[in-house]
Amino acid sequence: MKRSNSSQRGLGLGRKARNAARLLRNRLAMTSGEDAALSQIADVTRHVESFAAHTGKDPALSTVLEIGFGARPRRAFLLSGFFERVYAIDLDAPVLSLRDAARTWRKNGMERALKSAARHMLFDARDWPRFHETAKTALPNYAPDKVQFAVGSAGEQSVWNEIPPIDFAFSSDVFEHIEPGDLDRMLGLLRTNLASDGLVVTLPMVFTGILGGHDPAWTRWTADRMPADQAWRHLTDPEFAPDTYLNRLSRAQFADAFQQAGFEILKDHALLGRLGERHLTAEKRTALPLQDDYELFSNRVEFHLA
């Protein structure tokens, strides 16, 4: 089985510790409990409405797949409130209790397990009950127990053998972490297993956008007040190394990969628009390896594929 892509080998402990501290600060600044659940429900509802509008299908009679559910499969659980059948694939096993951390250690390595265990003790043990309570109130058909998880690479046929034909596929902040060859294989398998009138919604964090380097210091909330000389550093600094695997694909390369797999691109839209534009001076633009606004403002890009 492939190892987790959620951390990068070769980084020193000091850099990993700094990244972990920044991630902790980001997590502490985020909403939690009921507010976080309601925000996620609103986000999932928007995508379900896109599916229904495009296909004309009733979600309650349809099958959905999430690619990349992560250690906390909240979106997969929320999808159970809309769809008849819910499947989810990820390289990392979900961590819903401390007992799951031991399984994660065996399947995905020590670092992934320790991160998941720490997050569970600091946040999730308290947040999960509130999350489920809020979801049950907002979604009458909420049934997280019906979610079926497949742990493995979405680029391997054996993983798809567990999954029936699907009507809707969803993935957020995942495709940029998949090696290009695996991504092509995964897209081919997704195309084969998607209903002829189905829909795929994916939101990769594209490398060429200002947040594409996955530096935890740079977020949608902090980008405009960060030092201008550090903007798009991941495109100019040969020593830049994130604490996660990134395939470094551009927005145009993602679009080409989707089309090569046989998909039609129905939507290609940057939800965060021109985030960081104040940093893009004429001098900065000249120093960057590419000057195309389509790429530089690839901030939370939402693709719809059919």
PDB file of C-alpha atoms in Angstrom:
ATOM      1  CA  MET A   1       0.000   0.000   0.000  1.00  0.00           C
ATOM      2  CA  LYS A   2       1.214   3.513  -0.757  1.00  0.00           C
ATOM      3  CA  ARG A   3       2.347   5.646   2.157  1.00  0.00           C
ATOM      4  CA  SER A   4       0.475   8.747   3.213  1.00  0.00           C
ATOM      5  CA  ASN A   5       1.109  11.936   1.233  1.00  0.00           C
ATOM      6  CA  SER A   6       0.098  14.091   4.202  1.00  0.00           C
ATOM      7  CA  SER A   7       3.706  14.753   5.217  1.00  0.00           C
ATOM      8  CA  GLN A   8       6.967  15.067   3.334  1.00  0.00           C
ATOM      9  CA  ARG A   9      10.107  13.071   4.025  1.00  0.00           C
ATOM     10  CA  GLY A  10      13.430  14.849   4.159  1.00  0.00           C
ATOM     11  CA  LEU A  11      12.355  17.912   6.137  1.00  0.00           C
ATOM     12  CA  GLY A  12      14.206  18.562   9.377  1.00  0.00           C
ATOM     13  CA  LEU A  13      12.479  18.281  12.725  1.00  0.00           C
ATOM     14  CA  GLY A  14      12.800  22.032  13.249  1.00  0.00           C
ATOM     15  CA  ARG A  15      10.871  22.865  10.093  1.00  0.00           C
ATOM     16  CA  LYS A  16       8.271  20.219  10.826  1.00  0.00           C
ATOM     17  CA  ALA A  17       7.825  21.664  14.330  1.00  0.00           C
ATOM     18  CA  ARG A  18       7.375  25.198  12.960  1.00  0.00           C
ATOM     19  CA  ASN A  19       4.810  23.971  10.462  1.00  0.00           C
ATOM     20  CA  ALA A  20       2.979  22.088  13.196  1.00  0.00           C
ATOM     21  CA  ALA A  21       2.887  25.212  15.375  1.00  0.00           C
ATOM     22  CA  ARG A  22       1.445  27.273  12.514  1.00  0.00           C
ATOM     23  CA  LEU A  23      -1.165  24.622  11.807  1.00  0.00           C
ATOM     24  CA  LEU A  24      -2.116  24.630  15.479  1.00  0.00           C
ATOM     25  CA  ARG A  25      -2.543  28.412  15.434  1.00  0.00           C
ATOM     26  CA  ASN A  26      -4.705  28.130  12.327  1.00  0.00           C
ATOM     27  CA  ARG A  27      -6.826  25.447  13.968  1.00  0.00           C
ATOM     28  CA  LEU A  28      -7.310  27.503  17.130  1.00  0.00           C
ATOM     29  CA  ALA A  29      -8.454  30.454  15.007  1.00  0.00           C
ATOM     30  CA  MET A  30     -11.055  28.377  13.177  1.00  0.00           C
ATOM     31  CA  THR A  31     -14.661  27.986  14.236  1.00  0.00           C
ATOM     32  CA  SER A  32     -15.579  24.761  15.984  1.00  0.00           C
ATOM     33  CA  GLY A  33     -18.589  22.910  17.282  1.00  0.00           C
ATOM     34  CA  GLU A  34     -21.978  23.954  15.925  1.00  0.00           C
ATOM     35  CA  ASP A  35     -20.675  26.908  13.890  1.00  0.00           C
ATOM     36  CA  ALA A  36     -18.112  24.757  12.076  1.00  0.00           C
ATOM     37  CA  ALA A  37     -20.683  22.045  11.384  1.00  0.00           C
ATOM     38  CA  LEU A  38     -23.209  24.537   9.998  1.00  0.00           C
ATOM     39  CA  SER A  39     -20.553  26.041   7.728  1.00  0.00           C
ATOM     40  CA  GLN A  40     -19.626  22.605   6.393  1.00  0.00           C
ATOM     41  CA  ILE A  41     -23.288  21.682   5.931  1.00  0.00           C
ATOM     42  CA  ALA A  42     -23.826  24.845   3.873  1.00  0.00           C
ATOM     43  CA  ASP A  43     -20.789  24.035   1.728  1.00  0.00           C
ATOM     44  CA  VAL A  44     -21.865  20.431   1.114  1.00  0.00           C
ATOM     45  CA  THR A  45     -25.433  21.543   0.384  1.00  0.00           C
ATOM     46  CA  ARG A  46     -24.171  23.858  -2.350  1.00  0.00           C
ATOM     47  CA  HIS A  47     -22.376  20.997  -4.082  1.00  0.00           C
ATOM     48  CA  VAL A  48     -25.361  18.661  -3.740  1.00  0.00           C
ATOM     49  CA  GLU A  49     -27.525  21.333  -5.364  1.00  0.00           C
ATOM     50  CA  SER A  50     -25.036  21.534  -8.255  1.00  0.00           C
ATOM     51  CA  PHE A  51     -25.312  17.761  -8.676  1.00  0.00           C
ATOM     52  CA  ALA A  52     -29.115  17.821  -8.700  1.00  0.00           C
ATOM     53  CA  ALA A  53     -29.249  20.774 -11.109  1.00  0.00           C
ATOM     54  CA  HIS A  54     -26.830  19.166 -13.576  1.00  0.00           C
ATOM     55  CA  THR A  55     -28.122  15.600 -13.527  1.00  0.00           C
ATOM     56  CA  GLY A  56     -31.785  16.038 -12.635  1.00  0.00           C
ATOM     57  CA  LYS A  57     -31.331  13.103 -10.265  1.00  0.00           C
ATOM     58  CA  ASP A  58     -32.683  12.834  -6.746  1.00  0.00           C
ATOM     59  CA  PRO A  59     -29.686  12.593  -4.381  1.00  0.00           C
ATOM     60  CA  ALA A  60     -31.765  10.360  -2.095  1.00  0.00           C
ATOM     61  CA  LEU A  61     -31.745   7.740  -4.870  1.00  0.00           C
ATOM     62  CA  SER A  62     -28.121   8.271  -5.926  1.00  0.00           C
ATOM     63  CA  THR A  63     -24.594   7.127  -5.082  1.00  0.00           C
ATOM     64  CA  VAL A  64     -21.828   9.552  -4.098  1.00  0.00           C
ATOM     65  CA  LEU A  65     -18.077   9.089  -3.728  1.00  0.00           C
ATOM     66  CA  GLU A  66     -15.675  11.376  -1.891  1.00  0.00           C
ATOM     67  CA  ILE A  67     -12.047  11.068  -2.961  1.00  0.00           C
ATOM     68  CA  GLY A  68      -9.792  12.055  -0.074  1.00  0.00           C
ATOM     69  CA  PHE A  69     -11.796  12.080   3.151  1.00  0.00           C
ATOM     70  CA  GLY A  70      -8.790  12.583   5.450  1.00  0.00           C
ATOM     71  CA  ALA A  71      -8.436  11.662   9.097  1.00  0.00           C
ATOM     72  CA  ARG A  72     -11.702  13.475   9.901  1.00  0.00           C
ATOM     73  CA  PRO A  73     -14.288  12.378   7.312  1.00  0.00           C
ATOM     74  CA  ARG A  74     -16.824  15.094   8.069  1.00  0.00           C
ATOM     75  CA  ARG A  75     -17.898  15.740   4.484  1.00  0.00           C
ATOM     76  CA  ALA A  76     -18.415  12.026   3.881  1.00  0.00           C
ATOM     77  CA  PHE A  77     -20.617  11.864   6.971  1.00  0.00           C
ATOM     78  CA  LEU A  78     -22.601  14.931   5.880  1.00  0.00           C
ATOM     79  CA  LEU A  79     -23.152  13.458   2.419  1.00  0.00           C
ATOM     80  CA  SER A  80     -25.015  10.631   4.156  1.00  0.00           C
ATOM     81  CA  GLY A  81     -27.757  13.144   4.904  1.00  0.00           C
ATOM     82  CA  PHE A  82     -28.415  13.603   1.187  1.00  0.00           C
ATOM     83  CA  PHE A  83     -27.473  10.421  -0.696  1.00  0.00           C
ATOM     84  CA  GLU A  84     -28.710   6.842  -0.629  1.00  0.00           C
ATOM     85  CA  ARG A  85     -25.216   5.328  -0.801  1.00  0.00           C
ATOM     86  CA  VAL A  86     -21.972   7.008   0.309  1.00  0.00           C
ATOM     87  CA  TYR A  87     -18.444   5.761  -0.424  1.00  0.00           C
ATOM     88  CA  ALA A  88     -15.123   7.413   0.399  1.00  0.00           C
ATOM     89  CA  ILE A  89     -11.503   6.682  -0.617  1.00  0.00           C
ATOM     90  CA  ASP A  90      -8.300   7.880   1.049  1.00  0.00           C
ATOM     91  CA  LEU A  91      -4.719   6.711   1.538  1.00  0.00           C
ATOM     92  CA  ASP A  92      -5.088   7.526   5.243  1.00  0.00           C
ATOM     93  CA  ALA A  93      -7.443   5.617   7.512  1.00  0.00           C
ATOM     94  CA  PRO A  94     -10.004   7.761   9.366  1.00  0.00           C
ATOM     95  CA  VAL A  95      -9.241   8.500  13.006  1.00  0.00           C
ATOM     96  CA  LEU A  96     -12.494   8.609  14.948  1.00  0.00           C
ATOM     97  CA  SER A  97     -11.024   7.482  18.272  1.00  0.00           C
ATOM     98  CA  LEU A  98      -7.623   7.014  19.876  1.00  0.00           C
ATOM     99  CA  ARG A  99      -7.890   3.312  19.110  1.00  0.00           C
ATOM    100  CA  ASP A 100      -7.894   4.189  15.411  1.00  0.00           C
ATOM    101  CA  ALA A 101      -4.491   5.871  15.804  1.00  0.00           C
ATOM    102  CA  ALA A 102      -2.842   2.459  16.280  1.00  0.00           C
ATOM    103  CA  ARG A 103      -4.340   1.272  13.005  1.00  0.00           C
ATOM    104  CA  THR A 104      -3.142   4.463  11.325  1.00  0.00           C
ATOM    105  CA  TRP A 105       0.379   3.761  12.607  1.00  0.00           C
ATOM    106  CA  ARG A 106       0.353   0.350  10.932  1.00  0.00           C
ATOM    107  CA  LYS A 107      -1.135   1.546   7.649  1.00  0.00           C
ATOM    108  CA  ASN A 108       0.193   5.084   7.221  1.00  0.00           C
ATOM    109  CA  GLY A 109       3.238   5.459   9.457  1.00  0.00           C
ATOM    110  CA  MET A 110       4.213   6.946  12.803  1.00  0.00           C
ATOM    111  CA  GLU A 111       4.092  10.643  11.879  1.00  0.00           C
ATOM    112  CA  ARG A 112       0.577  10.453  10.478  1.00  0.00           C
ATOM    113  CA  ALA A 113      -0.588   8.497  13.522  1.00  0.00           C
ATOM    114  CA  LEU A 114       0.945  10.938  16.013  1.00  0.00           C
ATOM    115  CA  LYS A 115      -0.573  13.944  14.243  1.00  0.00           C
ATOM    116  CA  SER A 116      -3.982  12.307  14.187  1.00  0.00           C
ATOM    117  CA  ALA A 117      -3.800  11.262  17.837  1.00  0.00           C
ATOM    118  CA  ALA A 118      -2.794  14.761  18.935  1.00  0.00           C
ATOM    119  CA  ARG A 119      -5.579  16.366  16.895  1.00  0.00           C
ATOM    120  CA  HIS A 120      -8.099  13.930  18.301  1.00  0.00           C
ATOM    121  CA  MET A 121      -7.118  14.623  21.913  1.00  0.00           C
ATOM    122  CA  LEU A 122      -6.913  18.404  21.462  1.00  0.00           C
ATOM    123  CA  PHE A 123     -10.005  18.963  19.339  1.00  0.00           C
ATOM    124  CA  ASP A 124     -11.926  16.053  17.888  1.00  0.00           C
ATOM    125  CA  ALA A 125     -12.913  14.218  21.071  1.00  0.00           C
ATOM    126  CA  ARG A 126     -14.826  17.337  22.071  1.00  0.00           C
ATOM    127  CA  ASP A 127     -16.008  18.394  18.604  1.00  0.00           C
ATOM    128  CA  TRP A 128     -17.352  15.105  17.235  1.00  0.00           C
ATOM    129  CA  PRO A 129     -20.420  14.888  19.540  1.00  0.00           C
ATOM    130  CA  ARG A 130     -21.381  18.492  18.738  1.00  0.00           C
ATOM    131  CA  PHE A 131     -20.807  17.902  15.043  1.00  0.00           C
ATOM    132  CA  HIS A 132     -23.081  14.849  14.933  1.00  0.00           C
ATOM    133  CA  GLU A 133     -25.760  16.568  17.013  1.00  0.00           C
ATOM    134  CA  THR A 134     -25.793  19.588  14.704  1.00  0.00           C
ATOM    135  CA  ALA A 135     -25.845  17.398  11.586  1.00  0.00           C
ATOM    136  CA  LYS A 136     -28.762  15.323  12.892  1.00  0.00           C
ATOM    137  CA  THR A 137     -30.743  18.497  13.577  1.00  0.00           C
ATOM    138  CA  ALA A 138     -30.010  20.070  10.187  1.00  0.00           C
ATOM    139  CA  LEU A 139     -30.238  16.904   8.075  1.00  0.00           C
ATOM    140  CA  PRO A 140     -33.196  14.633   8.931  1.00  0.00           C
ATOM    141  CA  ASN A 141     -31.699  11.753   6.904  1.00  0.00           C
ATOM    142  CA  TYR A 142     -28.234  12.014   8.456  1.00  0.00           C
ATOM    143  CA  ALA A 143     -26.853   8.475   8.825  1.00  0.00           C
ATOM    144  CA  PRO A 144     -23.046   8.445   9.187  1.00  0.00           C
ATOM    145  CA  ASP A 145     -22.963   4.697   9.812  1.00  0.00           C
ATOM    146  CA  LYS A 146     -23.857   4.024   6.192  1.00  0.00           C
ATOM    147  CA  VAL A 147     -20.633   5.607   4.898  1.00  0.00           C
ATOM    148  CA  GLN A 148     -18.339   2.912   3.485  1.00  0.00           C
ATOM    149  CA  PHE A 149     -14.632   3.743   3.641  1.00  0.00           C
ATOM    150  CA  ALA A 150     -11.982   2.323   1.314  1.00  0.00           C
ATOM    151  CA  VAL A 151      -8.386   2.873   2.479  1.00  0.00           C
ATOM    152  CA  GLY A 152      -5.943   2.802  -0.412  1.00  0.00           C
ATOM    153  CA  SER A 153      -4.902   4.609  -3.577  1.00  0.00           C
ATOM    154  CA  ALA A 154      -7.690   5.877  -5.830  1.00  0.00           C
ATOM    155  CA  GLY A 155      -5.331   5.105  -8.704  1.00  0.00           C
ATOM    156  CA  GLU A 156      -5.505   1.352  -8.052  1.00  0.00           C
ATOM    157  CA  GLN A 157      -8.224  -0.823  -9.587  1.00  0.00           C
ATOM    158  CA  SER A 158      -8.421  -2.976  -6.454  1.00  0.00           C
ATOM    159  CA  VAL A 159      -9.825  -0.051  -4.462  1.00  0.00           C
ATOM    160  CA  TRP A 160     -12.536   0.600  -7.033  1.00  0.00           C
ATOM    161  CA  ASN A 161     -13.596  -3.037  -6.934  1.00  0.00           C
ATOM    162  CA  GLU A 162     -15.314  -2.178  -3.638  1.00  0.00           C
ATOM    163  CA  ILE A 163     -17.304   0.693  -5.145  1.00  0.00           C
ATOM    164  CA  PRO A 164     -20.394   0.475  -7.394  1.00  0.00           C
ATOM    165  CA  PRO A 165     -21.076   2.871 -10.307  1.00  0.00           C
ATOM    166  CA  ILE A 166     -21.376   6.397  -8.942  1.00  0.00           C
ATOM    167  CA  ASP A 167     -23.556   9.373  -9.813  1.00  0.00           C
ATOM    168  CA  PHE A 168     -21.572  12.102  -8.079  1.00  0.00           C
ATOM    169  CA  ALA A 169     -17.911  12.375  -7.106  1.00  0.00           C
ATOM    170  CA  PHE A 170     -16.545  15.089  -4.857  1.00  0.00           C
ATOM    171  CA  SER A 171     -13.019  15.985  -3.782  1.00  0.00           C
ATOM    172  CA  SER A 172     -11.572  19.038  -2.036  1.00  0.00           C
ATOM    173  CA  ASP A 173      -7.898  19.911  -1.500  1.00  0.00           C
ATOM    174  CA  VAL A 174      -6.774  16.445  -2.593  1.00  0.00           C
ATOM    175  CA  PHE A 175      -5.810  16.184  -6.263  1.00  0.00           C
ATOM    176  CA  GLU A 176      -2.715  18.378  -5.757  1.00  0.00           C
ATOM    177  CA  HIS A 177      -1.336  15.716  -3.401  1.00  0.00           C
ATOM    178  CA  ILE A 178      -1.558  12.854  -5.926  1.00  0.00           C
ATOM    179  CA  GLU A 179       1.484  11.959  -8.020  1.00  0.00           C
ATOM    180  CA  PRO A 180       0.847  12.753 -11.717  1.00  0.00           C
ATOM    181  CA  GLY A 181       0.884   9.124 -12.866  1.00  0.00           C
ATOM    182  CA  ASP A 182      -1.476   8.106 -10.076  1.00  0.00           C
ATOM    183  CA  LEU A 183      -3.684  11.105 -10.852  1.00  0.00           C
ATOM    184  CA  ASP A 184      -4.018  10.042 -14.487  1.00  0.00           C
ATOM    185  CA  ARG A 185      -4.873   6.488 -13.458  1.00  0.00           C
ATOM    186  CA  MET A 186      -7.355   7.721 -10.872  1.00  0.00           C
ATOM    187  CA  LEU A 187      -9.066  10.014 -13.377  1.00  0.00           C
ATOM    188  CA  GLY A 188      -9.352   7.135 -15.833  1.00  0.00           C
ATOM    189  CA  LEU A 189     -10.937   4.917 -13.190  1.00  0.00           C
ATOM    190  CA  LEU A 190     -13.223   7.745 -12.121  1.00  0.00           C
ATOM    191  CA  ARG A 191     -14.339   8.307 -15.712  1.00  0.00           C
ATOM    192  CA  THR A 192     -15.040   4.579 -16.111  1.00  0.00           C
ATOM    193  CA  ASN A 193     -17.009   4.315 -12.869  1.00  0.00           C
ATOM    194  CA  LEU A 194     -19.009   7.544 -13.234  1.00  0.00           C
ATOM    195  CA  ALA A 195     -22.533   7.323 -14.628  1.00  0.00           C
ATOM    196  CA  SER A 196     -22.865   8.704 -18.152  1.00  0.00           C
ATOM    197  CA  ASP A 197     -24.912  11.617 -16.801  1.00  0.00           C
ATOM    198  CA  GLY A 198     -22.894  11.965 -13.591  1.00  0.00           C
ATOM    199  CA  LEU A 199     -20.965  14.930 -12.216  1.00  0.00           C
ATOM    200  CA  VAL A 200     -17.558  15.427 -10.613  1.00  0.00           C
ATOM    201  CA  VAL A 201     -16.806  18.465  -8.431  1.00  0.00           C
ATOM    202  CA  THR A 202     -13.188  18.921  -7.388  1.00  0.00           C
ATOM    203  CA  LEU A 203     -11.389  21.811  -5.705  1.00  0.00           C
ATOM    204  CA  PRO A 204      -7.609  21.333  -5.824  1.00  0.00           C
ATOM    205  CA  MET A 205      -5.376  23.948  -4.183  1.00  0.00           C
ATOM    206  CA  VAL A 206      -3.496  24.734  -7.373  1.00  0.00           C
ATOM    207  CA  PHE A 207       0.256  25.222  -6.972  1.00  0.00           C
ATOM    208  CA  THR A 208       0.464  28.424  -9.019  1.00  0.00           C
ATOM    209  CA  GLY A 209      -1.970  30.314  -6.777  1.00  0.00           C
ATOM    210  CA  ILE A 210      -0.689  32.395  -3.875  1.00  0.00           C
ATOM    211  CA  LEU A 211      -1.721  29.659  -1.404  1.00  0.00           C
ATOM    212  CA  GLY A 212      -0.484  26.813  -3.591  1.00  0.00           C
ATOM    213  CA  GLY A 213       2.697  26.209  -1.611  1.00  0.00           C
ATOM    214  CA  HIS A 214       0.666  24.934   1.367  1.00  0.00           C
ATOM    215  CA  ASP A 215       2.638  27.159   3.736  1.00  0.00           C
ATOM    216  CA  PRO A 216       0.456  27.253   6.881  1.00  0.00           C
ATOM    217  CA  ALA A 217       1.438  30.901   7.409  1.00  0.00           C
ATOM    218  CA  TRP A 218      -0.388  31.778   4.187  1.00  0.00           C
ATOM    219  CA  THR A 219      -4.170  31.374   4.341  1.00  0.00           C
ATOM    220  CA  ARG A 220      -7.145  33.116   2.790  1.00  0.00           C
ATOM    221  CA  TRP A 221      -7.408  35.158   5.997  1.00  0.00           C
ATOM    222  CA  THR A 222      -3.746  36.152   6.291  1.00  0.00           C
ATOM    223  CA  ALA A 223      -2.577  36.516   2.665  1.00  0.00           C
ATOM    224  CA  ASP A 224      -3.227  40.236   2.283  1.00  0.00           C
ATOM    225  CA  ARG A 225      -1.249  41.158   5.408  1.00  0.00           C
ATOM    226  CA  MET A 226       1.710  38.857   4.810  1.00  0.00           C
ATOM    227  CA  PRO A 227       5.100  40.274   3.648  1.00  0.00           C
ATOM    228  CA  ALA A 228       4.924  41.109  -0.042  1.00  0.00           C
ATOM    229  CA  ASP A 229       8.410  39.749  -0.707  1.00  0.00           C
ATOM    230  CA  GLN A 230       7.224  36.295   0.419  1.00  0.00           C
ATOM    231  CA  ALA A 231       4.229  36.181  -1.940  1.00  0.00           C
ATOM    232  CA  TRP A 232       4.376  33.246  -4.394  1.00  0.00           C
ATOM    233  CA  ARG A 233       7.707  32.239  -2.805  1.00  0.00           C
ATOM    234  CA  HIS A 234       6.980  28.625  -3.678  1.00  0.00           C
ATOM    235  CA  LEU A 235       7.319  29.593  -7.360  1.00  0.00           C
ATOM    236  CA  THR A 236      10.656  31.389  -7.025  1.00  0.00           C
ATOM    237  CA  ASP A 237      12.606  29.834  -4.135  1.00  0.00           C
ATOM    238  CA  PRO A 238      14.352  26.593  -5.176  1.00  0.00           C
ATOM    239  CA  GLU A 239      14.738  25.658  -1.493  1.00  0.00           C
ATOM    240  CA  PHE A 240      11.034  25.957  -0.724  1.00  0.00           C
ATOM    241  CA  ALA A 241       9.809  22.622   0.653  1.00  0.00           C
ATOM    242  CA  PRO A 242       6.320  22.095   2.096  1.00  0.00           C
ATOM    243  CA  ASP A 243       5.649  19.485   4.769  1.00  0.00           C
ATOM    244  CA  THR A 244       3.425  17.544   2.397  1.00  0.00           C
ATOM    245  CA  TYR A 245       3.742  16.011  -1.052  1.00  0.00           C
ATOM    246  CA  LEU A 246       2.665  18.361  -3.883  1.00  0.00           C
ATOM    247  CA  ASN A 247       2.573  17.413  -7.558  1.00  0.00           C
ATOM    248  CA  ARG A 248       3.070  21.113  -8.499  1.00  0.00           C
ATOM    249  CA  LEU A 249       0.580  20.945 -11.355  1.00  0.00           C
ATOM    250  CA  SER A 250      -0.650  24.247 -12.744  1.00  0.00           C
ATOM    251  CA  ARG A 251      -4.310  25.053 -13.292  1.00  0.00           C
ATOM    252  CA  ALA A 252      -3.887  24.515 -17.034  1.00  0.00           C
ATOM    253  CA  GLN A 253      -2.210  21.153 -16.396  1.00  0.00           C
ATOM    254  CA  PHE A 254      -5.124  20.044 -14.217  1.00  0.00           C
ATOM    255  CA  ALA A 255      -7.544  21.086 -16.950  1.00  0.00           C
ATOM    256  CA  ASP A 256      -5.520  19.149 -19.526  1.00  0.00           C
ATOM    257  CA  ALA A 257      -5.437  16.049 -17.297  1.00  0.00           C
ATOM    258  CA  PHE A 258      -9.219  16.171 -16.916  1.00  0.00           C
ATOM    259  CA  GLN A 259      -9.726  16.462 -20.668  1.00  0.00           C
ATOM    260  CA  GLN A 260      -7.198  13.730 -21.437  1.00  0.00           C
ATOM    261  CA  ALA A 261      -9.218  11.421 -19.161  1.00  0.00           C
ATOM    262  CA  GLY A 262     -12.323  12.107 -21.242  1.00  0.00           C
ATOM    263  CA  PHE A 263     -14.049  14.710 -19.084  1.00  0.00           C
ATOM    264  CA  GLU A 264     -15.756  17.836 -20.316  1.00  0.00           C
ATOM    265  CA  ILE A 265     -14.984  20.851 -18.121  1.00  0.00           C
ATOM    266  CA  LEU A 266     -18.282  22.544 -17.287  1.00  0.00           C
ATOM    267  CA  LYS A 267     -16.856  24.989 -14.753  1.00  0.00           C
ATOM    268  CA  ASP A 268     -13.385  26.330 -13.959  1.00  0.00           C
ATOM    269  CA  HIS A 269     -13.746  29.113 -11.403  1.00  0.00           C
ATOM    270  CA  ALA A 270     -11.467  30.556  -8.702  1.00  0.00           C
ATOM    271  CA  LEU A 271     -13.726  31.017  -5.678  1.00  0.00           C
ATOM    272  CA  LEU A 272     -11.254  33.308  -3.895  1.00  0.00           C
ATOM    273  CA  GLY A 273     -10.676  35.339  -7.035  1.00  0.00           C
ATOM    274  CA  ARG A 274      -7.770  37.752  -6.998  1.00  0.00           C
ATOM    275  CA  LEU A 275      -6.609  36.982  -3.469  1.00  0.00           C
ATOM    276  CA  GLY A 276      -3.197  38.559  -2.892  1.00  0.00           C
ATOM    277  CA  GLU A 277      -3.484  40.991  -5.801  1.00  0.00           C
ATOM    278  CA  ARG A 278      -2.019  43.781  -3.675  1.00  0.00           C
ATOM    279  CA  HIS A 279       1.283  41.857  -3.652  1.00  0.00           C
ATOM    280  CA  LEU A 280       1.436  41.505  -7.437  1.00  0.00           C
ATOM    281  CA  THR A 281       3.407  44.621  -8.289  1.00  0.00           C
ATOM    282  CA  ALA A 282       5.026  45.050 -11.687  1.00  0.00           C
ATOM    283  CA  GLU A 283       8.364  44.123 -10.101  1.00  0.00           C
ATOM    284  CA  LYS A 284       6.913  40.986  -8.495  1.00  0.00           C
ATOM    285  CA  ARG A 285       5.219  39.903 -11.713  1.00  0.00           C
ATOM    286  CA  THR A 286       8.492  40.235 -13.620  1.00  0.00           C
ATOM    287  CA  ALA A 287      10.287  38.076 -11.039  1.00  0.00           C
ATOM    288  CA  LEU A 288       7.769  35.234 -11.275  1.00  0.00           C
ATOM    289  CA  PRO A 289       8.321  32.340 -13.699  1.00  0.00           C
ATOM    290  CA  LEU A 290       4.844  32.906 -15.141  1.00  0.00           C
ATOM    291  CA  GLN A 291       2.761  36.056 -15.537  1.00  0.00           C
ATOM    292  CA  ASP A 292      -0.640  34.623 -16.435  1.00  0.00           C
ATOM    293  CA  ASP A 293      -3.425  35.861 -14.127  1.00  0.00           C
ATOM    294  CA  TYR A 294      -5.318  32.624 -14.802  1.00  0.00           C
ATOM    295  CA  GLU A 295      -2.521  30.802 -12.979  1.00  0.00           C
ATOM    296  CA  LEU A 296      -1.418  33.363 -10.379  1.00  0.00           C
ATOM    297  CA  PHE A 297      -4.988  33.819  -9.135  1.00  0.00           C
ATOM    298  CA  SER A 298      -5.811  30.117  -9.025  1.00  0.00           C
ATOM    299  CA  ASN A 299      -7.223  30.572  -5.546  1.00  0.00           C
ATOM    300  CA  ARG A 300      -9.541  27.729  -4.484  1.00  0.00           C
ATOM    301  CA  VAL A 301     -10.410  26.628  -8.001  1.00  0.00           C
ATOM    302  CA  GLU A 302     -13.669  24.734  -8.428  1.00  0.00           C
ATOM    303  CA  PHE A 303     -13.870  22.399 -11.431  1.00  0.00           C
ATOM    304  CA  HIS A 304     -17.096  20.740 -12.546  1.00  0.00           C
ATOM    305  CA  LEU A 305     -16.521  17.746 -14.834  1.00  0.00           C
ATOM    306  CA  ALA A 306     -18.942  15.600 -16.800  1.00  0.00           C
TER     307      ALA A 306
END
